[in-house]
Short mmCIF file of C-alpha atoms in Angstrom, two decimals:
data_model
loop_
_atom_site.label_atom_id
_atom_site.label_comp_id
_atom_site.label_asym_id
_atom_site.label_seq_id
_atom_site.Cartn_x
_atom_site.Cartn_y
_atom_site.Cartn_z
CA MET R 1 0.09 0.01 0.09
CA ARG R 2 1.02 3.73 -0.68
CA VAL R 3 1.16 6.25 2.09
CA THR R 4 2.02 9.91 2.05
CA ILE R 5 4.61 10.96 4.47
CA ARG R 6 5.02 14.42 5.72
CA LEU R 7 8.18 15.95 7.56
CA PHE R 8 8.32 19.26 9.17
CA ALA R 9 11.20 21.52 10.81
CA ARG R 10 14.39 19.82 11.29
CA LEU R 11 12.94 16.50 10.10
CA ARG R 12 12.26 18.08 6.87
CA GLU R 13 15.66 19.51 6.58
CA LEU R 14 17.39 16.16 7.66
CA ALA R 15 15.44 14.16 4.94
CA GLY R 16 15.50 17.13 2.41
CA ALA R 17 11.91 16.74 1.79
CA SER R 18 8.65 17.78 3.08
CA GLU R 19 6.43 15.38 1.38
CA LEU R 20 7.25 11.82 0.35
CA ASP R 21 5.13 9.04 -1.01
CA ARG R 22 6.08 5.61 -0.15
CA ASP R 23 5.14 1.91 -0.56
CA VAL R 24 4.98 -0.03 2.84
CA PRO R 25 3.96 -3.33 3.63
CA ASP R 26 0.11 -4.15 4.49
CA GLY R 27 -0.18 -4.12 8.26
CA SER R 28 2.42 -1.44 9.01
CA THR R 29 2.26 0.81 12.01
CA ALA R 30 3.31 4.46 11.99
CA LEU R 31 6.35 3.27 13.90
CA ASP R 32 7.00 0.90 11.07
CA VAL R 33 6.68 3.77 8.38
CA TRP R 34 9.11 5.75 10.37
CA ASN R 35 11.64 3.16 10.90
CA GLY R 36 11.51 2.46 6.99
CA LEU R 37 12.18 6.38 6.62
CA ALA R 38 15.09 6.48 9.31
CA GLU R 39 16.67 3.75 7.29
CA GLU R 40 16.47 5.63 4.07
CA PHE R 41 17.37 8.94 5.65
CA PRO R 42 19.85 7.89 8.65
CA PRO R 43 20.03 11.27 10.45
CA LEU R 44 16.39 10.87 11.32
CA ALA R 45 16.97 7.95 13.72
CA GLY R 46 17.90 10.06 16.40
CA TYR R 47 14.47 11.30 16.62
CA THR R 48 12.72 7.96 17.11
CA LYS R 49 12.20 8.45 20.91
CA ALA R 50 11.15 12.10 20.35
CA ILE R 51 8.49 12.21 17.70
CA SER R 52 5.09 12.87 17.32
CA VAL R 53 2.69 11.60 14.43
CA ALA R 54 -0.48 12.73 13.30
CA VAL R 55 -2.45 10.48 10.80
CA ASN R 56 -5.02 12.20 8.14
CA GLU R 57 -4.41 15.67 10.33
CA GLU R 58 -5.31 13.91 13.74
CA TYR R 59 -2.79 13.02 16.56
CA ALA R 60 -2.16 9.19 16.47
CA ARG R 61 -0.09 6.58 18.38
CA LEU R 62 2.86 5.52 16.92
CA THR R 63 1.65 1.88 17.23
CA ALA R 64 -1.47 2.77 15.19
CA SER R 65 -1.92 0.70 12.10
CA VAL R 66 -2.00 2.86 8.72
CA ARG R 67 -3.98 2.33 5.59
CA ASP R 68 -3.50 2.42 1.85
CA GLY R 69 -3.51 6.22 1.07
CA ASP R 70 -3.04 7.69 4.71
CA ASP R 71 -1.37 10.86 5.08
CA ILE R 72 1.20 10.52 7.76
CA ALA R 73 2.91 13.51 9.51
CA PHE R 74 5.85 13.01 11.72
CA LEU R 75 6.39 16.04 14.05
CA PRO R 76 9.69 16.76 16.06
CA PRO R 77 9.32 18.33 19.63
CA VAL R 78 7.26 21.37 19.09
CA SER R 79 7.98 24.93 20.23
CA GLY R 80 5.34 27.30 19.21
CA GLY R 81 4.30 30.29 21.23
CA SER R 82 6.83 32.74 22.48
CA GLY R 83 10.03 32.46 24.45
CA ALA R 84 11.83 29.28 24.81
CA GLY R 85 10.29 25.86 24.36
CA GLU R 86 9.56 24.24 27.83
CA ARG R 87 10.57 20.55 28.16
CA THR R 88 7.57 18.68 29.88
CA LYS R 89 8.81 15.37 29.50
CA MET Y 1 -8.42 30.43 15.20
CA ASP Y 2 -5.84 31.25 12.63
CA ILE Y 3 -2.57 30.24 11.42
CA THR Y 4 -1.18 33.29 9.03
CA ALA Y 5 1.98 34.48 7.68
CA ALA Y 6 0.35 38.17 8.13
CA PRO Y 7 1.15 40.35 10.82
CA LEU Y 8 -1.04 39.65 13.81
CA ASP Y 9 -3.56 42.18 15.26
CA ALA Y 10 -4.35 41.70 18.90
CA ALA Y 11 -7.51 43.96 18.77
CA ALA Y 12 -8.94 41.89 16.26
CA VAL Y 13 -8.40 38.84 18.04
CA THR Y 14 -9.91 40.31 20.95
CA ALA Y 15 -12.96 41.45 19.32
CA ALA Y 16 -13.62 38.16 17.83
CA VAL Y 17 -14.15 36.44 21.07
CA ALA Y 18 -16.30 39.40 22.63
CA ARG Y 19 -20.13 38.92 23.81
CA ALA Y 20 -22.46 40.97 25.54
CA SER Y 21 -22.34 38.27 28.36
CA ASP Y 22 -18.57 38.82 29.04
CA GLY Y 23 -17.00 40.88 31.96
CA ALA Y 24 -13.58 40.35 30.87
CA ILE Y 25 -11.29 39.44 28.16
CA ALA Y 26 -7.65 38.72 28.77
CA THR Y 27 -5.34 39.12 25.78
CA PHE Y 28 -2.04 37.42 25.95
CA VAL Y 29 0.67 38.90 23.19
CA GLY Y 30 3.78 36.85 22.74
CA ILE Y 31 6.37 38.58 21.05
CA VAL Y 32 9.95 37.74 19.66
CA ARG Y 33 12.73 38.61 22.17
CA ASN Y 34 16.18 39.79 21.19
CA GLU Y 35 17.86 37.35 23.36
CA ASN Y 36 17.49 33.64 24.03
CA ALA Y 37 19.80 31.03 26.07
CA GLY Y 38 22.75 33.77 25.67
CA ARG Y 39 22.65 34.27 21.99
CA GLN Y 40 21.76 37.57 20.26
CA VAL Y 41 18.51 36.53 18.24
CA LEU Y 42 18.16 38.34 14.93
CA TRP Y 43 14.43 36.79 13.96
CA LEU Y 44 12.39 33.73 14.20
CA ASP Y 45 11.07 31.82 11.63
CA TYR Y 46 7.84 29.89 12.40
CA GLU Y 47 6.65 26.73 10.92
CA ALA Y 48 3.16 25.14 11.42
CA TYR Y 49 1.44 22.04 10.37
CA ALA Y 50 -1.89 24.13 9.79
CA PRO Y 51 -4.70 22.04 9.79
CA LEU Y 52 -3.52 20.14 12.88
CA ALA Y 53 -2.56 23.43 14.60
CA ILE Y 54 -6.12 24.62 14.15
CA ARG Y 55 -7.59 21.39 15.42
CA ALA Y 56 -5.00 21.84 18.68
CA PHE Y 57 -6.40 25.23 19.03
CA GLU Y 58 -9.90 24.20 19.10
CA ARG Y 59 -9.05 21.17 21.42
CA ILE Y 60 -7.37 23.88 23.82
CA ALA Y 61 -10.61 25.72 23.85
CA GLU Y 62 -12.97 22.75 24.36
CA GLU Y 63 -10.42 21.94 27.43
CA ALA Y 64 -10.56 25.52 28.58
CA ALA Y 65 -14.50 25.65 28.34
CA SER Y 66 -14.48 22.22 30.28
CA HIS Y 67 -12.38 23.95 33.33
CA TRP Y 68 -14.02 27.36 33.14
CA PRO Y 69 -17.58 27.27 31.91
CA GLY Y 70 -18.29 30.26 29.81
CA ALA Y 71 -14.70 30.82 28.78
CA ARG Y 72 -13.98 31.17 24.97
CA LEU Y 73 -10.77 31.54 23.42
CA ALA Y 74 -9.43 32.78 20.12
CA ILE Y 75 -5.76 31.99 19.26
CA HIS Y 76 -4.18 33.33 15.96
CA HIS Y 77 -0.46 32.27 15.52
CA ARG Y 78 2.04 33.56 12.92
CA THR Y 79 4.28 31.48 10.52
CA GLY Y 80 7.22 32.77 8.68
CA ARG Y 81 9.78 35.05 9.62
CA VAL Y 82 8.69 37.20 12.64
CA ASP Y 83 11.22 40.21 13.65
CA ILE Y 84 12.27 41.32 17.02
CA GLY Y 85 9.31 42.81 18.95
CA GLU Y 86 6.76 41.61 16.53
CA ALA Y 87 4.05 39.11 17.94
CA SER Y 88 4.29 35.61 17.06
CA VAL Y 89 1.02 34.85 19.06
CA VAL Y 90 -2.31 36.52 20.24
CA ILE Y 91 -4.63 34.66 22.59
CA ALA Y 92 -8.02 36.45 23.57
CA ALA Y 93 -9.95 34.63 26.40
CA ALA Y 94 -13.26 35.74 27.16
CA SER Y 95 -15.43 35.00 30.26
CA PRO Y 96 -18.07 36.64 32.27
CA HIS Y 97 -15.71 36.76 35.16
CA ARG Y 98 -12.08 38.08 35.25
CA ALA Y 99 -10.51 35.22 36.93
CA ASP Y 100 -11.77 32.72 34.72
CA ALA Y 101 -10.49 34.74 31.76
CA PHE Y 102 -6.84 35.25 33.26
CA ALA Y 103 -6.89 31.54 34.15
CA ALA Y 104 -7.95 30.40 30.67
CA CYS Y 105 -5.59 32.69 28.85
CA ARG Y 106 -2.81 31.41 30.47
CA TYR Y 107 -3.79 27.86 30.28
CA ALA Y 108 -3.93 28.19 26.51
CA ILE Y 109 -0.32 29.55 26.01
CA GLU Y 110 0.86 26.81 28.17
CA ARG Y 111 -1.01 24.30 26.50
CA LEU Y 112 -0.14 25.63 23.05
CA LYS Y 113 3.64 25.10 23.73
CA GLN Y 114 2.75 21.50 24.36
CA ILE Y 115 0.50 20.44 21.81
CA ALA Y 116 0.46 22.61 18.97
CA PRO Y 117 2.33 21.49 15.78
CA ILE Y 118 4.35 24.63 15.50
CA TRP Y 119 8.02 24.94 15.51
CA LYS Y 120 10.57 28.07 15.61
CA HIS Y 121 13.74 28.29 13.88
CA GLU Y 122 15.80 30.90 15.68
CA HIS Y 123 18.31 32.81 13.90
CA PHE Y 124 21.12 34.37 15.96
CA ALA Y 125 24.25 36.34 15.51
CA GLY Y 126 26.71 33.69 14.36
CA GLY Y 127 24.03 30.69 13.01
CA ASP Y 128 20.60 29.29 13.33
CA VAL Y 129 19.02 26.42 15.48
CA TRP Y 130 15.61 24.85 15.48
CA ILE Y 131 14.21 25.16 19.17
CA GLU Y 132 12.58 21.86 20.20
CA GLY Y 133 10.48 21.69 23.43
CA ALA Y 134 7.97 19.30 24.34
CA THR Y 135 6.95 15.89 22.46
CA ALA Y 136 3.62 16.71 21.41
CA ASP Y 137 1.13 14.10 23.03
CA ALA Y 138 -2.29 15.53 23.14
CA ALA Y 139 -3.71 12.65 25.04
CA ASP Y 140 -0.91 13.13 27.79
CA ASP Y 141 -2.77 13.97 31.09
CA THR Y 142 0.23 14.71 32.99
CA ALA Y 143 1.01 17.64 30.54
CA ARG Y 144 -2.44 18.79 30.42
CA ALA Y 145 -2.21 18.98 34.60
CA ALA Y 146 1.08 20.70 34.38
CA ALA Y 147 -0.69 23.58 32.06
CA LEU Y 148 -3.77 23.70 34.46
CA GLU Y 149 -1.58 23.96 37.41
CA ARG Y 150 0.30 26.84 35.86
CA ALA Y 151 -3.08 28.53 34.91
CA CYS Y 152 -4.08 28.49 38.50
CA VAL Y 153 -1.17 29.74 40.53
#
């Protein structure tokens, strides 16, 4: 099945792309998709424990299964607002 | 709720939430500062995943309304280059009572920093760096409780 992957901020820079279409095996989870991406772009691997994921514009768990045609966004730790971002975990 | 590359207008955001039943509107304007962690900041570039950010803002407004009945929020965040002294975010919280307006406003900025898919790229004298804060997890009740605690001090 084919999914669309979106990358933001530093992840986008490390992969050199903001949007990628990739074929992934049936039954893949969002984490499987990420791991495939980190193999393709090794600098991403350092973010594995820090990312969030959104599937079809909704926050999702990395353990969630993905489906053909899904839009999967990987998000580095966020820092909106003003002032320095605060670590909460 | 808005994500925009245009300069923010705090008065317009404030007017957007006003109702005849309100006794108070607390408006927070977050601006870009010229210093961070000992670095001389030149400007910030904000990037957002806009559709998810709007949903995060709506979620924050729903959470605030559940804590402070009658409280309503408007949140506008800017993207792209934002210069020193310019607003990166404006939050207006309206409520029949001032205590709830202040609390909801503070809650909103704390929560925004936790779960809004927005990133700042700091350009400082001598380089640039992505600022990375919280791993966004909208379902993390510990983070939500921390935002609530900060809102109620």
